[in-house]
mmCIF file of C-alpha atoms in Angstrom:
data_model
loop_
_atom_site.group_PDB
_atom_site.id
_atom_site.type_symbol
_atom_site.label_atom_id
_atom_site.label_comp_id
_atom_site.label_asym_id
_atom_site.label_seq_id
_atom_site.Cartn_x
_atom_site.Cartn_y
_atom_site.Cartn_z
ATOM 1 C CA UNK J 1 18.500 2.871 -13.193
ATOM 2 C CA UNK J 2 18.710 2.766 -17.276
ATOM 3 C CA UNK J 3 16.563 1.413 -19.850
ATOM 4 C CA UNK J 4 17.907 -1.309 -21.938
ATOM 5 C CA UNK J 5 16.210 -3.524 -24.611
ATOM 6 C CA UNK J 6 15.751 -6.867 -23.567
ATOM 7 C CA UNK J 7 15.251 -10.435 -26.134
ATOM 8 C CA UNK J 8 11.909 -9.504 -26.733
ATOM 9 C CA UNK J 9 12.325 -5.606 -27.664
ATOM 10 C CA UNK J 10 10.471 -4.294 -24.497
ATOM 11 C CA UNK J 11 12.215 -1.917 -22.511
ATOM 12 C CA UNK J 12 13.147 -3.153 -19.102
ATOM 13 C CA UNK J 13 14.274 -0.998 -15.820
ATOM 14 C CA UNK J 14 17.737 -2.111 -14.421
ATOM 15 C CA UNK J 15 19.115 -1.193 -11.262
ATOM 16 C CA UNK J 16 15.878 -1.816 -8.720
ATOM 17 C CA UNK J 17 16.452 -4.364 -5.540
ATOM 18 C CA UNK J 18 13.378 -6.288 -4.965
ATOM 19 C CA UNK J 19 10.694 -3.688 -6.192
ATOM 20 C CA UNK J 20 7.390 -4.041 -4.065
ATOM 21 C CA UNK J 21 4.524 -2.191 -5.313
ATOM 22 C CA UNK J 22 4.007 0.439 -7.529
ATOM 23 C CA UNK J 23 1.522 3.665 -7.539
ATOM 24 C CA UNK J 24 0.816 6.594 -9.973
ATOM 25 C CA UNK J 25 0.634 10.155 -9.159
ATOM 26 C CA UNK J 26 -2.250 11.999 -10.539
ATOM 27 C CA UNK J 27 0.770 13.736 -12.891
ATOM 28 C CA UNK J 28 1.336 10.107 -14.087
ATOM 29 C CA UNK J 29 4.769 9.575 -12.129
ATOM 30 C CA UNK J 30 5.429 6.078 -11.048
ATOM 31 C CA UNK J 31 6.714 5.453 -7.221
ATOM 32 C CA UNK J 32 7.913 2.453 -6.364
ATOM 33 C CA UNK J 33 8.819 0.967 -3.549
ATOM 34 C CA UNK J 34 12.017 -1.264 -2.976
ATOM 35 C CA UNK J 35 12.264 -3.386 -0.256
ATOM 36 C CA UNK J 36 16.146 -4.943 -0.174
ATOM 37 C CA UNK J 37 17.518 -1.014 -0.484
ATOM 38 C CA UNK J 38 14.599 0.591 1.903
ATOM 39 C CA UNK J 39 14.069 3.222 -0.888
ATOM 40 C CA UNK J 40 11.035 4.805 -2.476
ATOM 41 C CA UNK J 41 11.897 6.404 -5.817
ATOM 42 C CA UNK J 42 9.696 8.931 -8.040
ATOM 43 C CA UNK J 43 10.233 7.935 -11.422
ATOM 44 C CA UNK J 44 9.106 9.340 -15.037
ATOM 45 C CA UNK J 45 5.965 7.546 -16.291
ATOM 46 C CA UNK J 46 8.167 5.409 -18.045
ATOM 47 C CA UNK J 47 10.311 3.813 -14.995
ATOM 48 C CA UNK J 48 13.637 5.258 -16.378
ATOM 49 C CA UNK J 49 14.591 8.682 -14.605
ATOM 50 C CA UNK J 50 14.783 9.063 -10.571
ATOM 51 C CA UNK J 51 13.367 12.452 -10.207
ATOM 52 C CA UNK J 52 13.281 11.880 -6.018
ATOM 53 C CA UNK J 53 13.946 9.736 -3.913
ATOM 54 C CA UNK J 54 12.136 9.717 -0.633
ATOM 55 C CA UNK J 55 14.687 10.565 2.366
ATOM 56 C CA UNK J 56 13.872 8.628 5.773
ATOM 57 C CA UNK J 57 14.824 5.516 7.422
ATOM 58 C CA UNK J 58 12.417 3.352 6.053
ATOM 59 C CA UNK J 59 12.504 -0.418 7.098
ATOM 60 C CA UNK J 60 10.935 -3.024 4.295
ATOM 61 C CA UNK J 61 8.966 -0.308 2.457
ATOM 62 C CA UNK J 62 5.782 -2.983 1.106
ATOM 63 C CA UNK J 63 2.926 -0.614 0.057
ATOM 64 C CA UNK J 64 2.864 2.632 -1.688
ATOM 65 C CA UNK J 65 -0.146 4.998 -2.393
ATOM 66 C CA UNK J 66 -1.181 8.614 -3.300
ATOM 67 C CA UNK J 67 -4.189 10.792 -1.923
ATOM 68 C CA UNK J 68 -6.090 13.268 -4.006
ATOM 69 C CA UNK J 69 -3.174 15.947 -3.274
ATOM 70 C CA UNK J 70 -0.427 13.746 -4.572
ATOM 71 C CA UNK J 71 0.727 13.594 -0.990
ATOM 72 C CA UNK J 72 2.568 9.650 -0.662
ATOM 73 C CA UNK J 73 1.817 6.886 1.954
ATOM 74 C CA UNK J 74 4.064 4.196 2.517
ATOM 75 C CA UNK J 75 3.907 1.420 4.728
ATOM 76 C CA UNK J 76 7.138 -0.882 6.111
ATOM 77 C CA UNK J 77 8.276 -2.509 8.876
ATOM 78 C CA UNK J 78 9.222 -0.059 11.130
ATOM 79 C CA UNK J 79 6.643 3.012 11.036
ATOM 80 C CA UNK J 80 2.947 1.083 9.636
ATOM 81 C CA UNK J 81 2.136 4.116 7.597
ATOM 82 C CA UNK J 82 4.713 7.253 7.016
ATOM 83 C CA UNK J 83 3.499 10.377 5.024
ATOM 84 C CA UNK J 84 5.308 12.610 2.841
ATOM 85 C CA UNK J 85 4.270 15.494 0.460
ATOM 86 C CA UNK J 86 4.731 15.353 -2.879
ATOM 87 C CA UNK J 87 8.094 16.873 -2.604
ATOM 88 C CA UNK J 88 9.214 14.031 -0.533
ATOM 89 C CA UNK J 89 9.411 15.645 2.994
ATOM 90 C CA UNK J 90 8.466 13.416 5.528
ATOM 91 C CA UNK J 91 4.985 14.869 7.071
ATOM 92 C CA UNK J 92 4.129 12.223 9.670
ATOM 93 C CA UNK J 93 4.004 8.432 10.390
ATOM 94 C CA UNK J 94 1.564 6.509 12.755
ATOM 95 C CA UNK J 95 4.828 5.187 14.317
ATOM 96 C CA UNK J 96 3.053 2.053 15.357
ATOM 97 C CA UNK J 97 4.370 -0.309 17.235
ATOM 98 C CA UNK J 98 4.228 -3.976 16.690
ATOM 99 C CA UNK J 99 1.273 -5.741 18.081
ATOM 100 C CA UNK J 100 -1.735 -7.147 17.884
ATOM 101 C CA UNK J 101 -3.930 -4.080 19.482
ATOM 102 C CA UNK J 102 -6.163 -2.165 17.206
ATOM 103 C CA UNK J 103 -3.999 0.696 15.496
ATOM 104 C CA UNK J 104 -0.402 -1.418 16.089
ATOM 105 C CA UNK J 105 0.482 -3.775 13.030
ATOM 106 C CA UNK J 106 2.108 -7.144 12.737
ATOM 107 C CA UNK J 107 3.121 -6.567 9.146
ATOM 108 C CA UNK J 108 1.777 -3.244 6.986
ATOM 109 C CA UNK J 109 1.358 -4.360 3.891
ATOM 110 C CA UNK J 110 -0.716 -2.700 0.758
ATOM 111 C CA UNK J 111 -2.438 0.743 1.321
ATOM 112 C CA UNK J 112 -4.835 2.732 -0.600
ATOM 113 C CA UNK J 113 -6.759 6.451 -0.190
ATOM 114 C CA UNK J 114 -10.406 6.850 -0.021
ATOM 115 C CA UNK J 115 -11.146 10.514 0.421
ATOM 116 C CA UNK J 116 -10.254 11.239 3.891
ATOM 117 C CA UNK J 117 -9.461 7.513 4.744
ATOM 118 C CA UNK J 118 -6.239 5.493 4.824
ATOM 119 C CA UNK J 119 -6.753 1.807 4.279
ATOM 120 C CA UNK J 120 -4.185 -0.582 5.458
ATOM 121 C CA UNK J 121 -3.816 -4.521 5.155
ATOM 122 C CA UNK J 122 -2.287 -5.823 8.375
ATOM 123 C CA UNK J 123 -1.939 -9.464 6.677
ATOM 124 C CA UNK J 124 -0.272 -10.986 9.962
ATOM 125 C CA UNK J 125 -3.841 -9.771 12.002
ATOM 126 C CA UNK J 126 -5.739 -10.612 9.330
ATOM 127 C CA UNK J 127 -7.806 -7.245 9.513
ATOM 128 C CA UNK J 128 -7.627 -4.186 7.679
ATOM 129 C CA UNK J 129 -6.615 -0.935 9.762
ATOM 130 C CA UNK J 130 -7.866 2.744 8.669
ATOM 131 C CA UNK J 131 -6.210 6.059 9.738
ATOM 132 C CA UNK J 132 -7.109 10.022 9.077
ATOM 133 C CA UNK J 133 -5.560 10.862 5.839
ATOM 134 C CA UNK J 134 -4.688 14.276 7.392
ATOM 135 C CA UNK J 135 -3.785 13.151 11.022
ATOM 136 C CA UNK J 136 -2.587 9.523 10.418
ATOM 137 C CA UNK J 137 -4.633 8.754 13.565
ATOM 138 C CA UNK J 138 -6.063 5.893 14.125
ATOM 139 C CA UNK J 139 -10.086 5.570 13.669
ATOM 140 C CA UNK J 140 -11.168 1.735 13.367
ATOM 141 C CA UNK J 141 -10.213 -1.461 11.705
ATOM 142 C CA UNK J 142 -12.305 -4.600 10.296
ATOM 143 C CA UNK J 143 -12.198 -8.474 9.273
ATOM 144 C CA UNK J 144 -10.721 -10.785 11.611
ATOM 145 C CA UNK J 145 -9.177 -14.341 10.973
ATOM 146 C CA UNK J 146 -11.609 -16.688 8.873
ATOM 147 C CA UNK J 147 -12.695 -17.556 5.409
ATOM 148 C CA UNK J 148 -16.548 -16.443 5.965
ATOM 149 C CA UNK J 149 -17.480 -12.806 4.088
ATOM 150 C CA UNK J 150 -15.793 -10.053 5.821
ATOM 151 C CA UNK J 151 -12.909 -12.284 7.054
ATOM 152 C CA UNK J 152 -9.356 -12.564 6.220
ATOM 153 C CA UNK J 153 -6.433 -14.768 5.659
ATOM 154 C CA UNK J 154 -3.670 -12.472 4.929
ATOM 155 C CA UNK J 155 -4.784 -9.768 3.412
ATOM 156 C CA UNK J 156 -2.086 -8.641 1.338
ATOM 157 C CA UNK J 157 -3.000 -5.199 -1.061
ATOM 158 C CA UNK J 158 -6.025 -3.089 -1.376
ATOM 159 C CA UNK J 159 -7.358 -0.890 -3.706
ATOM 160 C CA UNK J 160 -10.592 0.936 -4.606
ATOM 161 C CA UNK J 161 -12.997 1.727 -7.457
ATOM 162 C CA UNK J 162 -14.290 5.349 -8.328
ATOM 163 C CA UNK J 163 -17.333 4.619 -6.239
ATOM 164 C CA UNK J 164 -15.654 3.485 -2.892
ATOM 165 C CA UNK J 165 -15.741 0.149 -2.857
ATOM 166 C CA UNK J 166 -12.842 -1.181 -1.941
ATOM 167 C CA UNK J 167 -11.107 -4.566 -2.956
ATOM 168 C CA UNK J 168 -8.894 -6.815 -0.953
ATOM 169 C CA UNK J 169 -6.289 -9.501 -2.032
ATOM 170 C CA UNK J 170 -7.277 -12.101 0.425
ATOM 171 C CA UNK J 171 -3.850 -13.802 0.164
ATOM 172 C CA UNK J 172 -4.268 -17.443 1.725
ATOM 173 C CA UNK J 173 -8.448 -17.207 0.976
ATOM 174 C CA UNK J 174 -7.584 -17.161 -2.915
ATOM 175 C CA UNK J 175 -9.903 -14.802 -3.446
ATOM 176 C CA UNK J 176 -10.913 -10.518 -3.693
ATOM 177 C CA UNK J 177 -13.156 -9.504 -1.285
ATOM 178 C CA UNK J 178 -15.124 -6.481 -1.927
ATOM 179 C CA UNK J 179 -16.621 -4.425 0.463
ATOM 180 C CA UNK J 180 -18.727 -0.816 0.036
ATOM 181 C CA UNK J 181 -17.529 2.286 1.737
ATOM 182 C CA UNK J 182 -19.034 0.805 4.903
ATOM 183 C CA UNK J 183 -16.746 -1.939 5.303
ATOM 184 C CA UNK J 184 -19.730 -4.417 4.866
ATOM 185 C CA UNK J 185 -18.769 -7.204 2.365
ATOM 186 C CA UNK J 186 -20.592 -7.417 -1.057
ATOM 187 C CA UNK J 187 -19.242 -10.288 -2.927
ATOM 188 C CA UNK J 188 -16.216 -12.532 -3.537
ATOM 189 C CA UNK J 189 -14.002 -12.826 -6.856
ATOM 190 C CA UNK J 190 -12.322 -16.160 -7.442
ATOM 191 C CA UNK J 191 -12.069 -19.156 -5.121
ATOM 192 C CA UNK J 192 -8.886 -21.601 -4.835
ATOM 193 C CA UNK J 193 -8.065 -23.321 -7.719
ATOM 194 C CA UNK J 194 -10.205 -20.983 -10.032
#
């Protein structure tokens, strides 16, 4: 990757296939994930320099996120979630199979850390799936196909506020959902066509 200046003078990353999503270590280090080359890079806050690049046979890599330990959660295709530390050495992976069984995923998508909790979208099952930070083990998962509160179609990323409420991109819904660190659902953001 290099930086080079496009029309409008803002600098502009080159060389990344079909980047994915993007998360910040607490050091300010952008990973990104890139799903045609089945890499996950560590880059300068910037985007230019490759200062690692995670080494496992990742499949599709869609989400990306960091815990309080700078220790890196991907999900893709092939694994669900896959852990490394923040030297890029491959810790463990739920190595979920694909299914529609709680702790198995159709499609991984975006994932976030909540203190000791991994928080996957599994868009296809329309349900969000959360794992042991530590273990990667399975513990429970909520939402189900619908467009009442709680429900999902397609959840595609997640993310959380300082409090632990955590916000979903309800994909096909048009809408956030946002639910309090008990899963239960506290309001909606946005509504098709808004």
């Amino acid at each position: 990757p290099r930086m080079i200046r496009n029309d409008s003078q803002r600098d502009v990353i080159t060389g990344l296939s079909r980047p994915q999503a993007i998360a910040f270590t607490h050091k300010g280090q952008m990973l990104v994930t890139e799903c045609n080359t089945n890499k996950v890079t560590l880059r300068e806050k910037d985007g230019g320099d490759v200062l690692l690049e995670l080494d496992t046979p990742l499949a599709y890599p869609s989400g990306v996120a960091v815990d309080d330990d700078d220790n890196i959660y991907v999900t893709d295709k092939n694994s669900g979630v896959t852990k490394f530390d923040p030297q890029g050495t491959l810790l463990r992976s739920t190595h979920s199979r694909s299914g529609y069984a709680p702790g198995e995923f159709r499609k991984a998508l975006g994932i976030v850390v909540v203190n000791e909790k991994v928080y996957v979208c599994d868009g296809p099952n329309h349900r969000i799936e959360v794992f042991d930070r530590h273990t990667l083990n399975f513990l429970e998962t909520f939402g189900s196909r619908g467009d009442g509160p709680g429900a999902f179609n397609v959840p595609f990323d997640i993310t959380a506020d300082s409090a632990g409420n955590l916000y979903v991109a309800d994909h096909f819904n048009h809408r956030i959902q946002v639910f309090n660190s008990n899963h239960e659902p506290v309001r909606c953001i946005g509504s098709e066509g808004d």
